[in-house]
Short mmCIF file of N, CA, C and O in Angstrom, two decimals:
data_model
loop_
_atom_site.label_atom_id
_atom_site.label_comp_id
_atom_site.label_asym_id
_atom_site.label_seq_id
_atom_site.Cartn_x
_atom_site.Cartn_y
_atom_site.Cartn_z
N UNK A 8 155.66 186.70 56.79
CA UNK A 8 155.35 185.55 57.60
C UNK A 8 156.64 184.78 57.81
O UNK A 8 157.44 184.50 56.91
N UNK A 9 156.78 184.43 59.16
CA UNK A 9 158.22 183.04 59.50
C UNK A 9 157.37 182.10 60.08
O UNK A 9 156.22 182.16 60.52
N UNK A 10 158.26 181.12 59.96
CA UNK A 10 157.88 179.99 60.66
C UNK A 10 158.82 179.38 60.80
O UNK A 10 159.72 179.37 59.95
N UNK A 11 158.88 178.59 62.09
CA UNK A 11 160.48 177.68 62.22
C UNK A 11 159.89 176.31 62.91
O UNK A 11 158.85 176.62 63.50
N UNK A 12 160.15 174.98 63.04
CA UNK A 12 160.82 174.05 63.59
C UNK A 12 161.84 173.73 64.65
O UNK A 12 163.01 174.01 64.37
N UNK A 13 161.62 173.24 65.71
CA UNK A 13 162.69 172.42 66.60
C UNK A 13 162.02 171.52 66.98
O UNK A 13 160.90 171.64 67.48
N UNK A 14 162.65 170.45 66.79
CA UNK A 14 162.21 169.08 67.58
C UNK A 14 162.95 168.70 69.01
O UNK A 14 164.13 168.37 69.15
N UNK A 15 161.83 168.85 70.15
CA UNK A 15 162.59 168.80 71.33
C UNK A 15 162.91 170.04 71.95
O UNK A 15 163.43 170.00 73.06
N UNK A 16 162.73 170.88 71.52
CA UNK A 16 163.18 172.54 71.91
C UNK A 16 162.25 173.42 71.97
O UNK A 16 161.44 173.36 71.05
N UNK A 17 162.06 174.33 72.86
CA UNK A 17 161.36 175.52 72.89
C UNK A 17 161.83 176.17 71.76
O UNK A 17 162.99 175.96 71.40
N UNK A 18 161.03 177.01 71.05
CA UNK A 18 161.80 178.14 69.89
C UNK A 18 160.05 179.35 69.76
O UNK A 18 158.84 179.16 69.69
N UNK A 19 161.20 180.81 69.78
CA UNK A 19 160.54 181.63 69.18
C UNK A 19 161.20 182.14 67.87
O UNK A 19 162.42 182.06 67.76
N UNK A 20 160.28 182.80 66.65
CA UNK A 20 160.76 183.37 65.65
C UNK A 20 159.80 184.56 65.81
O UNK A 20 158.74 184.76 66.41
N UNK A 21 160.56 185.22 65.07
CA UNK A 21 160.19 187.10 64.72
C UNK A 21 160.58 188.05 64.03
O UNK A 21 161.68 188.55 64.30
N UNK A 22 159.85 188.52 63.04
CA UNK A 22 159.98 189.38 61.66
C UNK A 22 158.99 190.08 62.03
O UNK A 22 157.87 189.90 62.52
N UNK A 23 160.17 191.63 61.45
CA UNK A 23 159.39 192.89 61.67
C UNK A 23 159.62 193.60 60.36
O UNK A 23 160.68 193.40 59.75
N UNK A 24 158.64 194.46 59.85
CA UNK A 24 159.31 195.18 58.68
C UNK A 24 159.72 196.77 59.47
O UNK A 24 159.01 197.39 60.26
N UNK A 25 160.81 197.07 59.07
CA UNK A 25 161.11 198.35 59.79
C UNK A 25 160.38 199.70 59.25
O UNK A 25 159.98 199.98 58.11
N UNK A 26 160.34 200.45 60.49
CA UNK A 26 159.61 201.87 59.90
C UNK A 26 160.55 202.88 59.25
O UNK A 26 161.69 202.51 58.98
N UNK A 27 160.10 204.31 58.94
CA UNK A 27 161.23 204.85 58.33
C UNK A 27 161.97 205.42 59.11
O UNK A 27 163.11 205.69 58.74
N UNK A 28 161.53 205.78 60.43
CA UNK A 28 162.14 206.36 61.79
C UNK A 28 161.90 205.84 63.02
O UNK A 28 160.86 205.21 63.18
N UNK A 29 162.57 205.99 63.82
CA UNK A 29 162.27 205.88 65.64
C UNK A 29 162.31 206.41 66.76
O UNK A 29 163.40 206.88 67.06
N UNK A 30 161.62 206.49 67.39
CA UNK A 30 161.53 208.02 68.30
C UNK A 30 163.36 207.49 69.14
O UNK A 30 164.01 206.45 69.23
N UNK A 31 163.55 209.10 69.65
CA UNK A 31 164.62 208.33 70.93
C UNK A 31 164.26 207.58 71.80
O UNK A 31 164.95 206.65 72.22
N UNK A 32 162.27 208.09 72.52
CA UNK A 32 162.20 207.44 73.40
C UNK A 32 162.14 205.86 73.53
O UNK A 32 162.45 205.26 74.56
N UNK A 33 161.71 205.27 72.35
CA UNK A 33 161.96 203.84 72.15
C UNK A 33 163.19 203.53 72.28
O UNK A 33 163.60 202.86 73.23
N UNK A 34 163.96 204.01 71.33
CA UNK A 34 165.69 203.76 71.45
C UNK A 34 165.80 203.39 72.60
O UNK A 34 165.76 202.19 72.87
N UNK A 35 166.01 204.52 73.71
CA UNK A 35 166.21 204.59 74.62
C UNK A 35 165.53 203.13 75.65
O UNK A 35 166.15 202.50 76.50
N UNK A 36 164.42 202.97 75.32
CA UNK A 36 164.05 202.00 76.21
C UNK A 36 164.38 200.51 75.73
O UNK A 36 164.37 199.54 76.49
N UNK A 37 164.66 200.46 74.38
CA UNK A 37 164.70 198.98 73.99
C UNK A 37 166.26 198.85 74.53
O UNK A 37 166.72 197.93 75.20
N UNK A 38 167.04 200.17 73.98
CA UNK A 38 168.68 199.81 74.32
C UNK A 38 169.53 201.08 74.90
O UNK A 38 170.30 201.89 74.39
N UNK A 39 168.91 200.84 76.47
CA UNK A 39 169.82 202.01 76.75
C UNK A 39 171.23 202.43 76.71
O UNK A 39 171.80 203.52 76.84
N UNK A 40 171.78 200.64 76.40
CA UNK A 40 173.22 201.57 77.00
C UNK A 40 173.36 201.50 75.51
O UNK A 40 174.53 201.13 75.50
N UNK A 41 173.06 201.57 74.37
CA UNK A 41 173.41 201.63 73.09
C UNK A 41 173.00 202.94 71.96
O UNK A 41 173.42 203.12 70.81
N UNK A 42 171.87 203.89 72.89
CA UNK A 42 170.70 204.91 72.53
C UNK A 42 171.75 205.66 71.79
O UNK A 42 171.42 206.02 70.66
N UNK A 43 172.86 205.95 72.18
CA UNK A 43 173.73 207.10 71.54
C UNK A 43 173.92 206.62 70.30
O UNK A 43 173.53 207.21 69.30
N UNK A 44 174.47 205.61 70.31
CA UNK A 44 174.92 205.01 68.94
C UNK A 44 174.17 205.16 68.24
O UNK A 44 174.40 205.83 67.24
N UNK A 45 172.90 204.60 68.46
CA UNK A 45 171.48 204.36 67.25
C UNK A 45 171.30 205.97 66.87
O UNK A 45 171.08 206.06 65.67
N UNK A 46 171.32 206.84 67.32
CA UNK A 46 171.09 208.37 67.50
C UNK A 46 171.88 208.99 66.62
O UNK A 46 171.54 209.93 65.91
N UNK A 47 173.01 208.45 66.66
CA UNK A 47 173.99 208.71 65.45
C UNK A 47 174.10 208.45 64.15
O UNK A 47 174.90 208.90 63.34
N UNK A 48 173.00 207.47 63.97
CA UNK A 48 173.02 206.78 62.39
C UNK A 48 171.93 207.61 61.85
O UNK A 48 171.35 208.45 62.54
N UNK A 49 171.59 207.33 60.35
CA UNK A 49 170.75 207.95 59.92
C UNK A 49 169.64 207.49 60.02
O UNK A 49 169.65 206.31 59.67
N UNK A 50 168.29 207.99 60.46
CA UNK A 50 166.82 207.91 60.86
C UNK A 50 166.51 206.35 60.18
O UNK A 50 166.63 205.37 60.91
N UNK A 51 166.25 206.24 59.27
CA UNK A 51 165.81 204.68 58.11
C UNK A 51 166.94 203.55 58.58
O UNK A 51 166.56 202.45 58.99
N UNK A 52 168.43 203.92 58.49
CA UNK A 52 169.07 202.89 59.19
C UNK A 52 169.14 202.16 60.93
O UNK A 52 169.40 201.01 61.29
N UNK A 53 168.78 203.35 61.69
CA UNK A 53 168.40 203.59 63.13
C UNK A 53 167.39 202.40 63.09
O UNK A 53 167.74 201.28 63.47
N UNK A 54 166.31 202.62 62.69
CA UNK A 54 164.79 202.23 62.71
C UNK A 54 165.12 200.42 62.22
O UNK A 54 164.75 199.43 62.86
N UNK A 55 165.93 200.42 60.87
CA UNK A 55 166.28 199.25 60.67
C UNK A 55 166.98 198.40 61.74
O UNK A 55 166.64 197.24 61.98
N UNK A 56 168.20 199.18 62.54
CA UNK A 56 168.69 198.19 63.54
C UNK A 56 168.03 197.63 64.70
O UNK A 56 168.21 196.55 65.25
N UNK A 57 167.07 198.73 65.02
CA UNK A 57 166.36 198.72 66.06
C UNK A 57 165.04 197.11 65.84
O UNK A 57 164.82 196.12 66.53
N UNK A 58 164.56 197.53 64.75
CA UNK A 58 163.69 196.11 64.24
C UNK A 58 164.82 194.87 64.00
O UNK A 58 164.32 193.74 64.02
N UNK A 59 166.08 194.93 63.79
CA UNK A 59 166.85 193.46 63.55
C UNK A 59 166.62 193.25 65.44
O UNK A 59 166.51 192.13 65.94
N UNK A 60 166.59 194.50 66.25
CA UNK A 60 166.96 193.84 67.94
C UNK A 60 165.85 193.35 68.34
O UNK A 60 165.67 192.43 69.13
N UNK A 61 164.83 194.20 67.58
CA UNK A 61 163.17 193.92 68.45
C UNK A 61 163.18 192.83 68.61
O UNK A 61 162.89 192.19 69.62
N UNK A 62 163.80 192.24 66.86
CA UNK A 62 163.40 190.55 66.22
C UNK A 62 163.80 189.68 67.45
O UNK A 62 163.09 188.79 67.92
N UNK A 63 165.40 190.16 68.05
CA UNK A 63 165.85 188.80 68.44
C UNK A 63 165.44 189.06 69.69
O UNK A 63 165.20 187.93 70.10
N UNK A 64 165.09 190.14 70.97
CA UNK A 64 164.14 190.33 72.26
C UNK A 64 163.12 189.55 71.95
O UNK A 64 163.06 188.50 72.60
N UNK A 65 162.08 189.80 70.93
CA UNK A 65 160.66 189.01 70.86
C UNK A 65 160.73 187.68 70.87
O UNK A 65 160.07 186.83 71.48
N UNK A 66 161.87 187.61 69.90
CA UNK A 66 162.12 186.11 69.70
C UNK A 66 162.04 185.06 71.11
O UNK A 66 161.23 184.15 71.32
N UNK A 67 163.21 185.55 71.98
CA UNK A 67 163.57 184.83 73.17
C UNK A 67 162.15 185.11 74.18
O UNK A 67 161.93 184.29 75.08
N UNK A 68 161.50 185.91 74.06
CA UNK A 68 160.15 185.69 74.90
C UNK A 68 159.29 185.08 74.31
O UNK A 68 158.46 184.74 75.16
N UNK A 69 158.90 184.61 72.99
CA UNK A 69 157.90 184.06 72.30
C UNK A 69 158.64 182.37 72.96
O UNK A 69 157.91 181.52 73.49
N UNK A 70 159.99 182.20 72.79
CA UNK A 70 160.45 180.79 73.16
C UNK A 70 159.82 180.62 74.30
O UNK A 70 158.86 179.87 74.46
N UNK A 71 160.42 181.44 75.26
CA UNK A 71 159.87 181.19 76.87
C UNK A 71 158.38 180.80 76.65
O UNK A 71 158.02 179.71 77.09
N UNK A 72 157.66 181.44 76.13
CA UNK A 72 156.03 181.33 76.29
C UNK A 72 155.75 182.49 77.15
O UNK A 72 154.72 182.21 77.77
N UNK A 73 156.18 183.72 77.49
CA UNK A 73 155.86 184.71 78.50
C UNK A 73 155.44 185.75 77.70
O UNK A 73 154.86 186.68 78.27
N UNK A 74 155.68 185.82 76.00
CA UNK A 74 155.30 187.27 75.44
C UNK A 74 155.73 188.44 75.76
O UNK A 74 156.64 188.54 76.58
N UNK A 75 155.19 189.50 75.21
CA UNK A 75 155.31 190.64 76.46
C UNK A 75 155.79 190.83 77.80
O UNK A 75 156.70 191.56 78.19
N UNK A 76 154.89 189.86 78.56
CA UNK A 76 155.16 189.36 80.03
C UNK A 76 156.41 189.47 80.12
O UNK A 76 156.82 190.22 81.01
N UNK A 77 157.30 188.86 79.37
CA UNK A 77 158.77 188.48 79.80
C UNK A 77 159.99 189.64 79.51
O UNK A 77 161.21 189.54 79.60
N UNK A 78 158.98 191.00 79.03
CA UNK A 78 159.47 192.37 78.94
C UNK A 78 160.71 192.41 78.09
O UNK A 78 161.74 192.86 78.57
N UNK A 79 160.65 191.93 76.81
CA UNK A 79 161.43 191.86 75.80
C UNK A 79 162.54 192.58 75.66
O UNK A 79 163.64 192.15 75.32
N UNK A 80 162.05 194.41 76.10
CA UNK A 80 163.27 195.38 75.78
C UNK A 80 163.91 195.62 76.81
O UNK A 80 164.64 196.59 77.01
N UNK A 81 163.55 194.17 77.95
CA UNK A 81 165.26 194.23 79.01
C UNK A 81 166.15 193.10 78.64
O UNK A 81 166.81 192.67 79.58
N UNK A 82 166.32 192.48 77.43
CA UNK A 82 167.15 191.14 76.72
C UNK A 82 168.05 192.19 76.17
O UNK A 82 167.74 193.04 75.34
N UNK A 83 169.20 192.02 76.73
CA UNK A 83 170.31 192.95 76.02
C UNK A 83 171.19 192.57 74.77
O UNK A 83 172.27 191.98 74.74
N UNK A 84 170.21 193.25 73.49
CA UNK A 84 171.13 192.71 72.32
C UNK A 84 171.72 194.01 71.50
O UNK A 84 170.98 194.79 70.91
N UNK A 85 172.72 194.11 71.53
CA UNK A 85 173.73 195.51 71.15
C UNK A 85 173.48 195.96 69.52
O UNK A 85 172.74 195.23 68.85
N UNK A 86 174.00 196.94 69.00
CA UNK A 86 173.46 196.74 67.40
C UNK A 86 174.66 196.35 67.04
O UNK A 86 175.78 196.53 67.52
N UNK A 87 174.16 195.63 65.89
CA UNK A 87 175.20 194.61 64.60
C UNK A 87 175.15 193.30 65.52
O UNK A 87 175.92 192.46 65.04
N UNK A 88 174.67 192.94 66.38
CA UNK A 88 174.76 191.74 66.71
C UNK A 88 173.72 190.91 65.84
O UNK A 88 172.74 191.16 65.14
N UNK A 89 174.87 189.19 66.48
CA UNK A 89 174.13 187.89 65.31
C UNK A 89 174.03 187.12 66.17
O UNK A 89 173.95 186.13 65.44
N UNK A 90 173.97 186.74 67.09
CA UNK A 90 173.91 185.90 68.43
C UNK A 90 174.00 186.41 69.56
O UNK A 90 174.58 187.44 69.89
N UNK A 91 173.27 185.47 70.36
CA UNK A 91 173.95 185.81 71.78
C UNK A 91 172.85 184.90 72.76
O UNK A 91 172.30 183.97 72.18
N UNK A 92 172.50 185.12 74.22
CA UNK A 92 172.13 184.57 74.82
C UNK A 92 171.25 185.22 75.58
O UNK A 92 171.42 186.41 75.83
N UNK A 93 170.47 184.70 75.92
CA UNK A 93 169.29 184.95 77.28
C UNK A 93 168.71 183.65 78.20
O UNK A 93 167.90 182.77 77.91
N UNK A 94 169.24 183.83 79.06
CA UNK A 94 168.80 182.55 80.05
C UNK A 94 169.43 181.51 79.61
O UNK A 94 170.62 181.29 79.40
N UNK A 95 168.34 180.78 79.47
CA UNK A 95 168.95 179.21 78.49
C UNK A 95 168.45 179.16 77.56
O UNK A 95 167.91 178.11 77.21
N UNK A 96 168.44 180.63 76.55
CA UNK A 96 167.70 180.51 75.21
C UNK A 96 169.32 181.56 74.18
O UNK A 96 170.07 182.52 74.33
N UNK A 97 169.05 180.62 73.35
CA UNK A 97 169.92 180.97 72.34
C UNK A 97 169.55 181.80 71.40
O UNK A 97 168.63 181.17 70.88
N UNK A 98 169.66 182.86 70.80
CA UNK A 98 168.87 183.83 69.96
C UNK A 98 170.03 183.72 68.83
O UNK A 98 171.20 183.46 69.10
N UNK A 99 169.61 183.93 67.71
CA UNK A 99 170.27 184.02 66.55
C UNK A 99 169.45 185.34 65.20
O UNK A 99 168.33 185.11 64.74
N UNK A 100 170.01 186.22 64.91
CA UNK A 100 169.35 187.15 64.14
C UNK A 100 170.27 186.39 62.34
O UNK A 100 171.44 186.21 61.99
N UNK A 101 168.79 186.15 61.65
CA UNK A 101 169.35 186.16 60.42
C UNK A 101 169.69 187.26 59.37
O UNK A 101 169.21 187.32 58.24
N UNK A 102 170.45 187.98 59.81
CA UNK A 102 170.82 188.99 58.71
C UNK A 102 171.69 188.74 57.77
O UNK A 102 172.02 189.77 57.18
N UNK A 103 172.37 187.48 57.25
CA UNK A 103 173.55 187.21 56.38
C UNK A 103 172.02 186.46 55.53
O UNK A 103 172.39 185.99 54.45
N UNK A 104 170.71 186.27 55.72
CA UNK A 104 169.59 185.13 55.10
C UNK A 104 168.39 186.12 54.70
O UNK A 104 167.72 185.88 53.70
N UNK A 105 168.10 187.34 55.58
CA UNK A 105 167.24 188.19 54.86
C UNK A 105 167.20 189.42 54.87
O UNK A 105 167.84 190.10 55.66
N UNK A 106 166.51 189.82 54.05
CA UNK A 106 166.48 191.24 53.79
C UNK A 106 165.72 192.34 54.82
O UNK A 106 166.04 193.51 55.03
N UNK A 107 164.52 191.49 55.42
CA UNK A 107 163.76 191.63 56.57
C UNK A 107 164.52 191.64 58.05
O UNK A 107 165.64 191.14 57.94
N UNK A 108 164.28 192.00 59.18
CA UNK A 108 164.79 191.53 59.95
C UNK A 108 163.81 190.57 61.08
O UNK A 108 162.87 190.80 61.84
N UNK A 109 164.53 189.53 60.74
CA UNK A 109 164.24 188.40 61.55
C UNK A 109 165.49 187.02 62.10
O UNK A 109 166.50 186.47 61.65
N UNK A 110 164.46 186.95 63.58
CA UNK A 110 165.38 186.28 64.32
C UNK A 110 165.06 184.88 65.13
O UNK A 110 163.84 184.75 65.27
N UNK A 111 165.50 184.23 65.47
CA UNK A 111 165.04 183.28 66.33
C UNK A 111 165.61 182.95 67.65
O UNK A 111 166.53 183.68 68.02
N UNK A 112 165.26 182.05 68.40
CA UNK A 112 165.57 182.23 69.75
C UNK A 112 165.20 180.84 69.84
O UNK A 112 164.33 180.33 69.13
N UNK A 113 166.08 180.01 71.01
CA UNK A 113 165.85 178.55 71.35
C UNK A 113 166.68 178.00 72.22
O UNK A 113 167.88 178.27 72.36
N UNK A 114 166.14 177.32 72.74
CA UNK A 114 166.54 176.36 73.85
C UNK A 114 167.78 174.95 73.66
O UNK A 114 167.37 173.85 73.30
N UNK A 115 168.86 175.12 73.87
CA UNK A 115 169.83 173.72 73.72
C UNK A 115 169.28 172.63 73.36
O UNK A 115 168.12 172.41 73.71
N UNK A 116 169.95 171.77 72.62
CA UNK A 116 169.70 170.47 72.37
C UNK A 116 169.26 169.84 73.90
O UNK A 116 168.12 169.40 74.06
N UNK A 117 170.02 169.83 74.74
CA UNK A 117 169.86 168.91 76.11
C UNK A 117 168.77 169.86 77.09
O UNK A 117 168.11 169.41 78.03
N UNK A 118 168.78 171.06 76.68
CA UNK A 118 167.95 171.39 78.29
C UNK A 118 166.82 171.09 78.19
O UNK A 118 166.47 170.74 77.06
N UNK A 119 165.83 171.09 79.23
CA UNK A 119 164.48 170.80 79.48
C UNK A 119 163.90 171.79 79.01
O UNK A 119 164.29 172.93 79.30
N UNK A 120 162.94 171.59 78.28
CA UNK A 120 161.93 172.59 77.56
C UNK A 120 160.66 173.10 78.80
O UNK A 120 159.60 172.53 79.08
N UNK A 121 161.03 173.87 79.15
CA UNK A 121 159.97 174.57 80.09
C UNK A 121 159.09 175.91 79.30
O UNK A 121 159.45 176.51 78.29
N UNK A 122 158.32 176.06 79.82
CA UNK A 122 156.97 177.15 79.47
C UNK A 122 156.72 178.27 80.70
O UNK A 122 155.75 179.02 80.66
N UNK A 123 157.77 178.30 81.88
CA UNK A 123 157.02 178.98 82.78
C UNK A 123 157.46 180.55 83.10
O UNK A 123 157.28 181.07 84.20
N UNK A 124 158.05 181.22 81.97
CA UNK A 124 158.48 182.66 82.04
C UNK A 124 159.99 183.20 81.60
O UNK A 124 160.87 182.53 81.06
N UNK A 125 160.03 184.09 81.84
CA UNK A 125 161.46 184.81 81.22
C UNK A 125 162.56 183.95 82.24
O UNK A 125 162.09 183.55 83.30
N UNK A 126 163.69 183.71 82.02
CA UNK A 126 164.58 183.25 82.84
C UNK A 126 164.89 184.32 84.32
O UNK A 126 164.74 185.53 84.14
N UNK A 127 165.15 184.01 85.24
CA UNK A 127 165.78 184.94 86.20
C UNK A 127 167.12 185.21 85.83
O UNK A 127 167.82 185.97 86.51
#
């Protein structure tokens, strides 16, 4: 279970426990231009990076309020990444904080907190 806080801010959080493997065809669709790489590691570590990316994709659509809708595995987050951006949502993966992989996603101090979909 996560749970997070922002006052004033949109925010999504998201924890996955990883499986012991992952097909290519997921690979492939969550991170195409990265599929080779993940392909190269070993099956249990693959599966692990892949759940630290799910975390921080889900994350930034749970912020938006679009879910699914907002088609998570086109948010381009590379493996070993700890930040980065989508729209006007800030994603942050805690991997230096858990053992799990989980991430969060949120909106600037100043911008307007909107609800109405994935960014264009």
């Amino acid at each position: 279970m996560a749970a997070g806080v922002a006052v004033g801010r949109a925010l999504g959080v998201d924890l996955q426990r990883p499986t012991t493997h992952v097909s290519p065809a997921l690979t492939r669709r969550l991170l195409p231009d990265h599929a080779r790489q993940l392909a190269a590691l070993p099956p249990e570590r693959a599966a692990e990076e892949v759940a630290w990316i799910w975390t921080a994709q889900e994350a930034c659509v749970k912020a938006s309020g679009a879910g699914l809708a907002g088609r998570p595995w086109t948010i381009r987050v590379p493996p070993g990444a700890r930040r980065g951006h989508w729209g006007g949502y800030r994603w942050t993966t805690l991997r230096d904080r858990s053992t799990l992989p989980l991430s969060c996603a949120y909106t600037d101090r100043d911008a307007p907190v909107e609800k109405a979909g994935p960014p264009a």
